[in-house]
mmCIF file with all atom_site columns, C-alpha atoms in Angstrom:
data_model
loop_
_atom_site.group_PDB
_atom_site.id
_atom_site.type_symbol
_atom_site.label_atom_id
_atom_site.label_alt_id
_atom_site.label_comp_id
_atom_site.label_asym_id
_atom_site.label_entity_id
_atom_site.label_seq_id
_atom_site.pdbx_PDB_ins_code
_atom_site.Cartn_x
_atom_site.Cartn_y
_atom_site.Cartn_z
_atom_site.occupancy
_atom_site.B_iso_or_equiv
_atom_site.pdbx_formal_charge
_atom_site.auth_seq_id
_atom_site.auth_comp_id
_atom_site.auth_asym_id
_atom_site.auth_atom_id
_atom_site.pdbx_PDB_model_num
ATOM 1   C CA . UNK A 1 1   ? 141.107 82.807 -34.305 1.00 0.00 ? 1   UNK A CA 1
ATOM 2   C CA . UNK A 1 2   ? 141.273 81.323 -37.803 1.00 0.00 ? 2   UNK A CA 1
ATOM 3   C CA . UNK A 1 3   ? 142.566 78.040 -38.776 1.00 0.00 ? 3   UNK A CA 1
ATOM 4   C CA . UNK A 1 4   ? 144.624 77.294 -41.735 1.00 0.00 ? 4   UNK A CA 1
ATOM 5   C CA . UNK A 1 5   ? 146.963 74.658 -43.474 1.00 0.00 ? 5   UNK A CA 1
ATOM 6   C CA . UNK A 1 6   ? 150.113 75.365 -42.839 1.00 0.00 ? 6   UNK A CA 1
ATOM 7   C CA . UNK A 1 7   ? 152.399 75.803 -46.059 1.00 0.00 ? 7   UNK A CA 1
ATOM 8   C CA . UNK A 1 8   ? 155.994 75.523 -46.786 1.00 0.00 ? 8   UNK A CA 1
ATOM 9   C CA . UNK A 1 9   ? 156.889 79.279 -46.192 1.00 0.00 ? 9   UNK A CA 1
ATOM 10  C CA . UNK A 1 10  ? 155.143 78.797 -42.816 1.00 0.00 ? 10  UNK A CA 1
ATOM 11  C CA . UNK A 1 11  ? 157.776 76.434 -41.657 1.00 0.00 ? 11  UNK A CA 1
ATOM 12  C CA . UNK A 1 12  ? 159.749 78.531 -39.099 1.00 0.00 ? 12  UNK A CA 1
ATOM 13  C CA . UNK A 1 13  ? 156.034 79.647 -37.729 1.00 0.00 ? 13  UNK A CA 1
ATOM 14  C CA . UNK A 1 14  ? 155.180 76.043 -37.037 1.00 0.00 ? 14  UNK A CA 1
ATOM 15  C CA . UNK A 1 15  ? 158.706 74.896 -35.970 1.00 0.00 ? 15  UNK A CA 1
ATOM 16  C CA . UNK A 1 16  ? 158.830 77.515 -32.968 1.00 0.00 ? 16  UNK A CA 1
ATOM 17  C CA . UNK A 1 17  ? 155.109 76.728 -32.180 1.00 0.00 ? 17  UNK A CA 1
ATOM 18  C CA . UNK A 1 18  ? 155.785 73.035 -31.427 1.00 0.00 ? 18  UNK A CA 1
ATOM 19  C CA . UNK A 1 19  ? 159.204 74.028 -29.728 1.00 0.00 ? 19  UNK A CA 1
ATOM 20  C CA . UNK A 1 20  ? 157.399 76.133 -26.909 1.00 0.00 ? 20  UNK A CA 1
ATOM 21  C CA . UNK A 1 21  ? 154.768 73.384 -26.762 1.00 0.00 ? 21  UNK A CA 1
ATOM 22  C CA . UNK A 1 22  ? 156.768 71.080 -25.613 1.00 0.00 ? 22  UNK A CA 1
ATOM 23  C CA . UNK A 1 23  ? 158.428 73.604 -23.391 1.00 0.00 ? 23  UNK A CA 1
ATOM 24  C CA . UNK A 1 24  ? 154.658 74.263 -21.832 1.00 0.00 ? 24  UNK A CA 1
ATOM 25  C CA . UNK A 1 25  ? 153.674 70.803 -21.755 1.00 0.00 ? 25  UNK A CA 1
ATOM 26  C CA . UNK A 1 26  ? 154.517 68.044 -19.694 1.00 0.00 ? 26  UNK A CA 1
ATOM 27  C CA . UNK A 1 27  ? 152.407 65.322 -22.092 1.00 0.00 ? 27  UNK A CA 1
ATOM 28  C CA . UNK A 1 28  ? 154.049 65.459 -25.651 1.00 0.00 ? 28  UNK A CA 1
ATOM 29  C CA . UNK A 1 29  ? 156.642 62.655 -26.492 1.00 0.00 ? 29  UNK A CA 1
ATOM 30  C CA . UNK A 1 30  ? 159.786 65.037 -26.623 1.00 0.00 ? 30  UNK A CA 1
ATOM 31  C CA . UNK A 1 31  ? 160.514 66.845 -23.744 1.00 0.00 ? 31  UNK A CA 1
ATOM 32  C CA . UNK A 1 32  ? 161.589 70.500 -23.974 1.00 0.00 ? 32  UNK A CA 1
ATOM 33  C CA . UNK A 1 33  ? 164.547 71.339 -25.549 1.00 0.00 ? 33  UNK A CA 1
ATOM 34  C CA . UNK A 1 34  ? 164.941 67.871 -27.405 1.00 0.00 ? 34  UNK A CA 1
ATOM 35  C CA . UNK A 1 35  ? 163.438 67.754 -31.021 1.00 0.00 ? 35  UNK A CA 1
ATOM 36  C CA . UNK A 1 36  ? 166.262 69.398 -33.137 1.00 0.00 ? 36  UNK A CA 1
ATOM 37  C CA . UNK A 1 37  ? 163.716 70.643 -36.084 1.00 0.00 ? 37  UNK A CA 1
ATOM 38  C CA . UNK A 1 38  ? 165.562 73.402 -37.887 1.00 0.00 ? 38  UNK A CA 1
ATOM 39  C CA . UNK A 1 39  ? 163.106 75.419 -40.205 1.00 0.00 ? 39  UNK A CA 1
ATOM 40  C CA . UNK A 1 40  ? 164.483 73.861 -43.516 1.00 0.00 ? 40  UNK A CA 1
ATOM 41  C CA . UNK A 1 41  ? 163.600 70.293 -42.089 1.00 0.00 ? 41  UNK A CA 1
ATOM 42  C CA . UNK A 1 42  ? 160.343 71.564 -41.672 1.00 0.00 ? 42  UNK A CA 1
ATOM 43  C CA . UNK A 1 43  ? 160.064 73.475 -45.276 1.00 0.00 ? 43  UNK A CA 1
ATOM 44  C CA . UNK A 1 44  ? 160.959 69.998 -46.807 1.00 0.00 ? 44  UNK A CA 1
ATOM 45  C CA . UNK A 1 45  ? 158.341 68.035 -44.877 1.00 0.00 ? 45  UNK A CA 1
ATOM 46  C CA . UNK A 1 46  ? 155.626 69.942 -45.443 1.00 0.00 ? 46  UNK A CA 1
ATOM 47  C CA . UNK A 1 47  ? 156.491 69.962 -48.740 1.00 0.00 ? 47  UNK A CA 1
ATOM 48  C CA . UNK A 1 48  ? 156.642 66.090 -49.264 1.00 0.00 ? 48  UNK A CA 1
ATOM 49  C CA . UNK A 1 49  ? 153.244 65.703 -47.565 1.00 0.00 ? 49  UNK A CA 1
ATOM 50  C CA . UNK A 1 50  ? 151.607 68.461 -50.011 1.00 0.00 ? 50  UNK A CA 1
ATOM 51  C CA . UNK A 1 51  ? 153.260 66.340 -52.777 1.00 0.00 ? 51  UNK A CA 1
ATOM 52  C CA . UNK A 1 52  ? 151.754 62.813 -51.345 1.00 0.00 ? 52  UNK A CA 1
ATOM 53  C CA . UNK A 1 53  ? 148.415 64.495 -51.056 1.00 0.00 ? 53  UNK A CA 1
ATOM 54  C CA . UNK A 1 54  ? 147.862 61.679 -47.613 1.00 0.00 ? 54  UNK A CA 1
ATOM 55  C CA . UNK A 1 55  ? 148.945 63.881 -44.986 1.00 0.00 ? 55  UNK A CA 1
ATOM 56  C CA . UNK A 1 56  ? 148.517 67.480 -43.495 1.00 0.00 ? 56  UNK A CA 1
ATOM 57  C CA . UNK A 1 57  ? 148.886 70.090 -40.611 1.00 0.00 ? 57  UNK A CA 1
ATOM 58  C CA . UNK A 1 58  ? 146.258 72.524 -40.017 1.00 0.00 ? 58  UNK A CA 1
ATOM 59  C CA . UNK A 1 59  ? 147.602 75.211 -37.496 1.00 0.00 ? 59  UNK A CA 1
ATOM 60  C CA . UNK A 1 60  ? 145.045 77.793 -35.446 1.00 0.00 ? 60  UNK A CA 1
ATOM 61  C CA . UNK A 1 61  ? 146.456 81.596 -35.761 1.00 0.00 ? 61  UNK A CA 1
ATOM 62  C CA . UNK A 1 62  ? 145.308 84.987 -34.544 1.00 0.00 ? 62  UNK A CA 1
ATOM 63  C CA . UNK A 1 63  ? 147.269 88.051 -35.121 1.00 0.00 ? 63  UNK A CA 1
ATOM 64  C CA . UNK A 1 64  ? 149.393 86.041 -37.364 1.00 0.00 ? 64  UNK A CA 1
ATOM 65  C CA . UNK A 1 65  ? 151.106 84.285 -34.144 1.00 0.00 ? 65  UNK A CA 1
ATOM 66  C CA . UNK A 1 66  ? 150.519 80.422 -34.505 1.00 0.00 ? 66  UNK A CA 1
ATOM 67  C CA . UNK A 1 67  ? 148.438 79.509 -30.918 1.00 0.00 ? 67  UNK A CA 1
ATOM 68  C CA . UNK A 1 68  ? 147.911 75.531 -31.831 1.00 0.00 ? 68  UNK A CA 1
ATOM 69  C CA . UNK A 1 69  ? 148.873 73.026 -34.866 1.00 0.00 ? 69  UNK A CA 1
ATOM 70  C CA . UNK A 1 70  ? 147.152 69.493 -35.438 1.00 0.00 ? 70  UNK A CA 1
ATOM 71  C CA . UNK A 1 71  ? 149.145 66.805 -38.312 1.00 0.00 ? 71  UNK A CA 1
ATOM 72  C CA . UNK A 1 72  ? 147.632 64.139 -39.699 1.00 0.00 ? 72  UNK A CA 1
ATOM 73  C CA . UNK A 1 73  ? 150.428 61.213 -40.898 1.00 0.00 ? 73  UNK A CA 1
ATOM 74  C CA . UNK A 1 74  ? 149.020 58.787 -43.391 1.00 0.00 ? 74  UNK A CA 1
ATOM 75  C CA . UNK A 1 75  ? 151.123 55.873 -43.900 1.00 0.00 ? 75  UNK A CA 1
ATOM 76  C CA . UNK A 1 76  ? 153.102 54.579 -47.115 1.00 0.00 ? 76  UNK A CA 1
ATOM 77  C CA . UNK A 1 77  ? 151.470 51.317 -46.790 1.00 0.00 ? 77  UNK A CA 1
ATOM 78  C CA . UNK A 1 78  ? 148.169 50.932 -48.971 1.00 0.00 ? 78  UNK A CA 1
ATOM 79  C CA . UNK A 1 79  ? 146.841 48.752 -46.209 1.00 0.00 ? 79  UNK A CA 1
ATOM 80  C CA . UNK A 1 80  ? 146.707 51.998 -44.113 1.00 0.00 ? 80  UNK A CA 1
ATOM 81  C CA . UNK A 1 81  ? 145.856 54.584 -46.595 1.00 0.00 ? 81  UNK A CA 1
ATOM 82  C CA . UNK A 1 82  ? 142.243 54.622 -45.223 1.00 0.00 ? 82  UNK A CA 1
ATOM 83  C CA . UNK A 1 83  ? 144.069 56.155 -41.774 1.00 0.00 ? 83  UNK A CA 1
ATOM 84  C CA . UNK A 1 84  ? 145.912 58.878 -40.186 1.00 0.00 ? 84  UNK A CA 1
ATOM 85  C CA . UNK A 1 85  ? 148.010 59.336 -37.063 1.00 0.00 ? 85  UNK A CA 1
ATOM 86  C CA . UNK A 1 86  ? 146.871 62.683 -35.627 1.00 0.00 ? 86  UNK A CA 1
ATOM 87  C CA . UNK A 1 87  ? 148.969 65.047 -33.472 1.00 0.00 ? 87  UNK A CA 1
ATOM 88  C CA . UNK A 1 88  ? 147.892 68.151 -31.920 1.00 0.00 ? 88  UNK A CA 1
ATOM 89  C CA . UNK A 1 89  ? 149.402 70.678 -29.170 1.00 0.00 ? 89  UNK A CA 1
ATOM 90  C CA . UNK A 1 90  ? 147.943 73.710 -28.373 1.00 0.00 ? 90  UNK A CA 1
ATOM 91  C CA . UNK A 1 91  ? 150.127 76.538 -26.476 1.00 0.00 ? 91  UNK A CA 1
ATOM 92  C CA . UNK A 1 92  ? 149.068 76.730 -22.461 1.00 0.00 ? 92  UNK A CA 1
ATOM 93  C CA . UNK A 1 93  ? 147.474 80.578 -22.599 1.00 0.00 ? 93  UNK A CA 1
ATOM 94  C CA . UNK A 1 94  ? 145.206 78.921 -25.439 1.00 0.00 ? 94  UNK A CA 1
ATOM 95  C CA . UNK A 1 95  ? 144.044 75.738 -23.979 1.00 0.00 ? 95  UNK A CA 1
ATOM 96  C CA . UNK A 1 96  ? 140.407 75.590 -22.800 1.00 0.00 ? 96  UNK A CA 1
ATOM 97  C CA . UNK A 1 97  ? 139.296 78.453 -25.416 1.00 0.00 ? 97  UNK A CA 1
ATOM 98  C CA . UNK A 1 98  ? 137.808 75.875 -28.483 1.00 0.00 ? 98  UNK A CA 1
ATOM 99  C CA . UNK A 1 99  ? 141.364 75.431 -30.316 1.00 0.00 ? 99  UNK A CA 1
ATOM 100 C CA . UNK A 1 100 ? 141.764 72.362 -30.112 1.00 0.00 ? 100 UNK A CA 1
ATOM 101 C CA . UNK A 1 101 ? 137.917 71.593 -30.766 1.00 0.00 ? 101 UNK A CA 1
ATOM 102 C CA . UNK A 1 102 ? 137.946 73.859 -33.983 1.00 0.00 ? 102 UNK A CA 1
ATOM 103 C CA . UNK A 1 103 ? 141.060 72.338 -34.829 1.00 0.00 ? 103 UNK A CA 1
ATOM 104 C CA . UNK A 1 104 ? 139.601 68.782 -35.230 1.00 0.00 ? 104 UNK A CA 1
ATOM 105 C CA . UNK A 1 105 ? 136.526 70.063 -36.927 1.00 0.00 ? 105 UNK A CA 1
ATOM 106 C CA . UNK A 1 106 ? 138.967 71.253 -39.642 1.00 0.00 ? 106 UNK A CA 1
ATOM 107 C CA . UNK A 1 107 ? 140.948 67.614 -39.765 1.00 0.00 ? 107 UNK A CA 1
ATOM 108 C CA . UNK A 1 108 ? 137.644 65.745 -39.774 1.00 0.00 ? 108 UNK A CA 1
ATOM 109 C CA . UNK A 1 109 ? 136.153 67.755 -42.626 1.00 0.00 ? 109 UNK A CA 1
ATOM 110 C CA . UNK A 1 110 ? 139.629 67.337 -45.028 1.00 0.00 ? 110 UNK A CA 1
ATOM 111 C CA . UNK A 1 111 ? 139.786 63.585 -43.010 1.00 0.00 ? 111 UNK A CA 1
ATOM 112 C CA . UNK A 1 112 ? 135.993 63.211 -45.008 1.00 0.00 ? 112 UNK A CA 1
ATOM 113 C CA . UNK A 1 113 ? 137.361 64.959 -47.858 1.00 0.00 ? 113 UNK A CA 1
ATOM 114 C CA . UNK A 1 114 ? 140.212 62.398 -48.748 1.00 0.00 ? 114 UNK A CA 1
ATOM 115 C CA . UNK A 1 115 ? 138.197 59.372 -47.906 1.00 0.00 ? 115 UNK A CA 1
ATOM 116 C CA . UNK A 1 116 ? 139.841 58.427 -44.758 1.00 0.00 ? 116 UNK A CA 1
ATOM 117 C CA . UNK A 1 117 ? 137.794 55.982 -42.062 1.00 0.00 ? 117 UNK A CA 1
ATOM 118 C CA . UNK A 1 118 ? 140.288 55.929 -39.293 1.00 0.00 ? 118 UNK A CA 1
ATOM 119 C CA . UNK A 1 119 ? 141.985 58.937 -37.092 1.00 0.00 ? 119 UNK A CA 1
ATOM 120 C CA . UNK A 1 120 ? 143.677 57.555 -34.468 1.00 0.00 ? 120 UNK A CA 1
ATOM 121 C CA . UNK A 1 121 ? 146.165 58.958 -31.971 1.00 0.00 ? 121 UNK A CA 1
ATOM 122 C CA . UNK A 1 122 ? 148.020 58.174 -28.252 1.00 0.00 ? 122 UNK A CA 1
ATOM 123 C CA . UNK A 1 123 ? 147.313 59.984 -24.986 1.00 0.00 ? 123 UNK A CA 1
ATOM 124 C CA . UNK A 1 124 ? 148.993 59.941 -21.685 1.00 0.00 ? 124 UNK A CA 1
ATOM 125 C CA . UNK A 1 125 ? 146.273 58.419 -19.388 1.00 0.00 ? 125 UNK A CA 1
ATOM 126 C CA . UNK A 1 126 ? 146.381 60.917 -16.529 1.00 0.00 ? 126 UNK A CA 1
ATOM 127 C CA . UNK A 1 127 ? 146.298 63.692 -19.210 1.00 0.00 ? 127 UNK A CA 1
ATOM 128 C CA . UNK A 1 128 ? 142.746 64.677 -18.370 1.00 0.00 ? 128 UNK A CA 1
ATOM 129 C CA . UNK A 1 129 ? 142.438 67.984 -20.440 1.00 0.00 ? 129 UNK A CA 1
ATOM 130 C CA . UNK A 1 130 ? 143.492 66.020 -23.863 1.00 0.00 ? 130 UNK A CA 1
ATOM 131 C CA . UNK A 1 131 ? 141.357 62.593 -22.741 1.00 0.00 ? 131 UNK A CA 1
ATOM 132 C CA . UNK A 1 132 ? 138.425 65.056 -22.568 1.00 0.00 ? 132 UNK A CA 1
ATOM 133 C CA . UNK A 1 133 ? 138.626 67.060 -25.560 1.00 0.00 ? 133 UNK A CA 1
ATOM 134 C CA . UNK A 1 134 ? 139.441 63.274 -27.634 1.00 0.00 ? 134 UNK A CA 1
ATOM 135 C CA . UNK A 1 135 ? 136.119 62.379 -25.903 1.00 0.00 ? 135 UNK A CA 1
ATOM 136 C CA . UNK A 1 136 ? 134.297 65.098 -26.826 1.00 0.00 ? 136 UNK A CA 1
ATOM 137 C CA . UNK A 1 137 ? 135.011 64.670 -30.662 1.00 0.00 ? 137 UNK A CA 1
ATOM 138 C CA . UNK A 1 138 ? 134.077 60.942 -30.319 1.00 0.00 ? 138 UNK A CA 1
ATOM 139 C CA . UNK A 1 139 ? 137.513 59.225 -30.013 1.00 0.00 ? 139 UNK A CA 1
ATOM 140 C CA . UNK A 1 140 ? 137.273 56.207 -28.114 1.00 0.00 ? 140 UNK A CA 1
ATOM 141 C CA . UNK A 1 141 ? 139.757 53.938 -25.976 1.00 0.00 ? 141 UNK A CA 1
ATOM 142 C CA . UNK A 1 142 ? 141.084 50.906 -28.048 1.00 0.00 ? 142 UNK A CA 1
ATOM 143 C CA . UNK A 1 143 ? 143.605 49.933 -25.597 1.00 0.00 ? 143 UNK A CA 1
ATOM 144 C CA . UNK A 1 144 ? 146.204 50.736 -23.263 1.00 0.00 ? 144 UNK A CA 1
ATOM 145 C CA . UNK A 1 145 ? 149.986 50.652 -24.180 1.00 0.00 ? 145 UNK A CA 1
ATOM 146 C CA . UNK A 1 146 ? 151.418 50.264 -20.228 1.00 0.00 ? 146 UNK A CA 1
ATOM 147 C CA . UNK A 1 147 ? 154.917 51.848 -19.443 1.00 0.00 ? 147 UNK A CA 1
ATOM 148 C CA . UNK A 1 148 ? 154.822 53.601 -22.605 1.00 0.00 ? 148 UNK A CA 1
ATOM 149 C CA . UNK A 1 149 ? 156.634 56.866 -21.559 1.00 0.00 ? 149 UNK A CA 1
ATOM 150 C CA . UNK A 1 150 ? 158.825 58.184 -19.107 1.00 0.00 ? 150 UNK A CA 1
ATOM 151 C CA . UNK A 1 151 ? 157.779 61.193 -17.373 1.00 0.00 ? 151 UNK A CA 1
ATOM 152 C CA . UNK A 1 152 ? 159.087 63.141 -14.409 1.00 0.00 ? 152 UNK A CA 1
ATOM 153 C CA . UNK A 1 153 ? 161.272 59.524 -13.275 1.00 0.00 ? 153 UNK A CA 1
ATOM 154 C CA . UNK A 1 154 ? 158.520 57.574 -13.835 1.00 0.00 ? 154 UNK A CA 1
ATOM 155 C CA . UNK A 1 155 ? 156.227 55.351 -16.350 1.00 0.00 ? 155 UNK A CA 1
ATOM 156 C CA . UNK A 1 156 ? 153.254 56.370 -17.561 1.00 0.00 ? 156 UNK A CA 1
ATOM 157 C CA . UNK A 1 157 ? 150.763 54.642 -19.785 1.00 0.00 ? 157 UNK A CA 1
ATOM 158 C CA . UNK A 1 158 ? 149.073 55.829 -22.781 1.00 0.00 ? 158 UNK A CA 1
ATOM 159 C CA . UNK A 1 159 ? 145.831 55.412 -24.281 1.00 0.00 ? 159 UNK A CA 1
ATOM 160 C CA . UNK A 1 160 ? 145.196 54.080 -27.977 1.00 0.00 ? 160 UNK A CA 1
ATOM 161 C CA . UNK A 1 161 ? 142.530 56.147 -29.121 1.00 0.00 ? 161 UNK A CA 1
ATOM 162 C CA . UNK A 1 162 ? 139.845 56.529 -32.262 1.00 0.00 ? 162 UNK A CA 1
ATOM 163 C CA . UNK A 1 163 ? 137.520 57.802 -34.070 1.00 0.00 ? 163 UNK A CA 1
ATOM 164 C CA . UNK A 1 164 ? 135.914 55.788 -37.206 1.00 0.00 ? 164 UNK A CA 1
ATOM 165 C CA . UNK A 1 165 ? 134.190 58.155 -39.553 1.00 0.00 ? 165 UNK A CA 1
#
Protein backbone atom coordinates (compact mmCIF):
# COMPACT_ATOMS: atom_id res chain seq x y z
CA UNK A 1 0.00 0.00 0.00
CA UNK A 2 1.30 3.44 -0.97
CA UNK A 3 -0.27 6.68 -0.32
CA UNK A 4 -0.45 9.52 -2.65
CA UNK A 5 -2.17 12.97 -3.43
CA UNK A 6 -4.68 12.53 -5.51
CA UNK A 7 -4.49 14.72 -8.83
CA UNK A 8 -6.92 15.98 -11.29
CA UNK A 9 -6.65 12.98 -13.78
CA UNK A 10 -7.35 10.81 -10.71
CA UNK A 11 -10.80 12.17 -10.38
CA UNK A 12 -13.00 9.25 -11.59
CA UNK A 13 -10.55 6.94 -9.23
CA UNK A 14 -11.51 8.97 -6.20
CA UNK A 15 -15.17 9.65 -7.21
CA UNK A 16 -16.03 5.76 -7.34
CA UNK A 17 -13.90 5.22 -4.13
CA UNK A 18 -16.09 7.51 -1.99
CA UNK A 19 -19.29 6.20 -3.88
CA UNK A 20 -18.76 2.50 -2.58
CA UNK A 21 -17.77 3.99 0.78
CA UNK A 22 -20.71 5.22 1.47
CA UNK A 23 -22.34 2.16 0.03
CA UNK A 24 -20.11 0.04 2.80
CA UNK A 25 -20.58 2.36 5.51
CA UNK A 26 -23.30 3.12 7.65
CA UNK A 27 -21.30 6.37 9.40
CA UNK A 28 -20.54 8.91 6.50
CA UNK A 29 -23.00 11.92 6.11
CA UNK A 30 -24.51 10.77 2.65
CA UNK A 31 -26.04 7.64 2.56
CA UNK A 32 -25.48 5.31 -0.40
CA UNK A 33 -26.58 6.21 -3.55
CA UNK A 34 -27.04 10.04 -2.67
CA UNK A 35 -23.94 12.30 -3.46
CA UNK A 36 -24.36 12.96 -7.27
CA UNK A 37 -20.37 13.61 -7.89
CA UNK A 38 -19.84 13.10 -11.59
CA UNK A 39 -16.00 12.78 -12.41
CA UNK A 40 -15.75 16.34 -14.00
CA UNK A 41 -17.08 17.85 -10.61
CA UNK A 42 -14.40 16.14 -9.11
CA UNK A 43 -11.55 17.10 -11.87
CA UNK A 44 -12.57 20.80 -11.14
CA UNK A 45 -12.31 20.53 -7.36
CA UNK A 46 -9.28 19.09 -7.06
CA UNK A 47 -8.11 21.41 -9.27
CA UNK A 48 -9.26 24.60 -7.33
CA UNK A 49 -7.74 23.21 -4.11
CA UNK A 50 -4.21 22.58 -5.94
CA UNK A 51 -4.66 26.23 -7.10
CA UNK A 52 -5.51 27.60 -3.34
CA UNK A 53 -2.55 25.66 -2.10
CA UNK A 54 -4.99 25.33 1.65
CA UNK A 55 -6.51 22.14 0.97
CA UNK A 56 -5.79 18.46 -0.15
CA UNK A 57 -6.77 14.69 -0.49
CA UNK A 58 -4.27 12.11 0.01
CA UNK A 59 -5.77 8.68 -1.17
CA UNK A 60 -4.07 5.03 -0.07
CA UNK A 61 -3.68 2.70 -3.38
CA UNK A 62 -2.32 -0.77 -4.06
CA UNK A 63 -2.45 -2.30 -7.40
CA UNK A 64 -3.52 0.99 -8.67
CA UNK A 65 -7.19 0.39 -7.09
CA UNK A 66 -7.86 3.35 -4.61
CA UNK A 67 -8.57 1.30 -0.96
CA UNK A 68 -9.02 4.72 1.28
CA UNK A 69 -8.93 8.72 0.65
CA UNK A 70 -8.51 11.41 3.54
CA UNK A 71 -9.36 15.59 2.45
CA UNK A 72 -8.35 18.22 4.29
CA UNK A 73 -10.81 21.59 3.67
CA UNK A 74 -9.19 24.80 4.75
CA UNK A 75 -11.50 27.60 4.91
CA UNK A 76 -11.67 30.99 2.82
CA UNK A 77 -11.72 32.89 5.95
CA UNK A 78 -8.14 34.11 7.16
CA UNK A 79 -9.39 33.65 10.68
CA UNK A 80 -9.34 29.86 9.88
CA UNK A 81 -6.44 29.50 7.64
CA UNK A 82 -4.44 27.99 10.58
CA UNK A 83 -7.21 24.86 10.24
CA UNK A 84 -8.56 22.11 8.26
CA UNK A 85 -11.73 20.02 8.23
CA UNK A 86 -10.51 16.45 7.67
CA UNK A 87 -12.49 13.62 6.03
CA UNK A 88 -11.47 10.16 5.64
CA UNK A 89 -13.28 6.72 4.56
CA UNK A 90 -11.58 3.75 4.08
CA UNK A 91 -13.32 0.77 1.97
CA UNK A 92 -14.67 -2.22 4.53
CA UNK A 93 -12.07 -5.18 3.18
CA UNK A 94 -9.34 -2.44 4.17
CA UNK A 95 -10.34 -1.27 7.52
CA UNK A 96 -8.28 -2.53 10.49
CA UNK A 97 -5.01 -3.04 8.18
CA UNK A 98 -3.07 0.65 9.11
CA UNK A 99 -4.91 2.75 6.22
CA UNK A 100 -6.37 4.91 7.89
CA UNK A 101 -3.35 5.30 10.45
CA UNK A 102 -0.82 5.80 7.47
CA UNK A 103 -3.24 7.97 5.99
CA UNK A 104 -3.12 10.59 8.82
CA UNK A 105 0.59 10.31 9.15
CA UNK A 106 0.64 11.64 5.54
CA UNK A 107 -2.04 14.68 6.40
CA UNK A 108 -0.16 15.53 9.59
CA UNK A 109 3.24 15.73 7.90
CA UNK A 110 1.78 18.18 4.76
CA UNK A 111 -0.74 19.60 7.90
CA UNK A 112 3.13 20.60 9.51
CA UNK A 113 4.25 21.45 6.18
CA UNK A 114 1.70 24.35 5.47
CA UNK A 115 1.74 25.68 8.96
CA UNK A 116 -1.57 24.53 10.06
CA UNK A 117 -2.33 24.19 14.15
CA UNK A 118 -5.78 22.77 14.00
CA UNK A 119 -7.26 19.38 12.24
CA UNK A 120 -10.47 18.91 13.31
CA UNK A 121 -13.26 16.61 12.16
CA UNK A 122 -16.99 15.00 13.32
CA UNK A 123 -17.64 11.39 14.33
CA UNK A 124 -20.76 9.48 14.95
CA UNK A 125 -20.48 8.63 18.71
CA UNK A 126 -21.29 4.92 18.59
CA UNK A 127 -18.80 4.68 15.65
CA UNK A 128 -16.22 2.84 17.72
CA UNK A 129 -13.72 1.76 14.91
CA UNK A 130 -13.30 5.64 13.71
CA UNK A 131 -13.46 7.05 17.65
CA UNK A 132 -10.49 4.68 18.12
CA UNK A 133 -8.30 5.25 15.30
CA UNK A 134 -9.07 9.52 16.00
CA UNK A 135 -7.80 8.49 19.49
CA UNK A 136 -4.98 6.84 18.56
CA UNK A 137 -3.55 9.82 16.44
CA UNK A 138 -4.30 12.16 19.42
CA UNK A 139 -7.67 13.75 18.43
CA UNK A 140 -9.56 14.64 21.33
CA UNK A 141 -13.41 15.26 22.18
CA UNK A 142 -14.31 19.06 22.11
CA UNK A 143 -17.91 18.53 22.33
CA UNK A 144 -20.90 16.80 21.39
CA UNK A 145 -23.30 18.07 18.60
CA UNK A 146 -26.70 15.94 19.90
CA UNK A 147 -29.26 14.82 17.15
CA UNK A 148 -26.85 15.63 14.59
CA UNK A 149 -27.69 12.84 12.03
CA UNK A 150 -30.26 10.60 11.10
CA UNK A 151 -29.40 7.08 10.83
CA UNK A 152 -31.37 3.89 10.34
CA UNK A 153 -34.89 6.12 11.68
CA UNK A 154 -33.15 7.48 14.29
CA UNK A 155 -30.77 10.41 15.79
CA UNK A 156 -27.49 10.01 16.45
CA UNK A 157 -24.96 12.35 17.94
CA UNK A 158 -21.62 13.22 16.79
CA UNK A 159 -18.46 14.01 18.33
CA UNK A 160 -16.39 17.35 17.67
CA UNK A 161 -13.03 16.19 17.55
CA UNK A 162 -9.12 17.58 17.44
CA UNK A 163 -5.92 17.49 17.24
CA UNK A 164 -3.65 20.79 17.88
CA UNK A 165 -0.24 20.36 16.38
Amino acid sequence: MEIKQVMPEDAGKLVGLIKEVETESRYMLYEAGERKTTKEQMHSRIVEMEKAGNSIIFAAHENDRFIGYIMAINSSARRQQHSVHLVIGILSTNRGKGVGNELFKTMEQWALGQRLQRLELTVVVNNEAGVGLYTKRGFVVEGRKRNSLFIDGKFVDEYYMAKLL
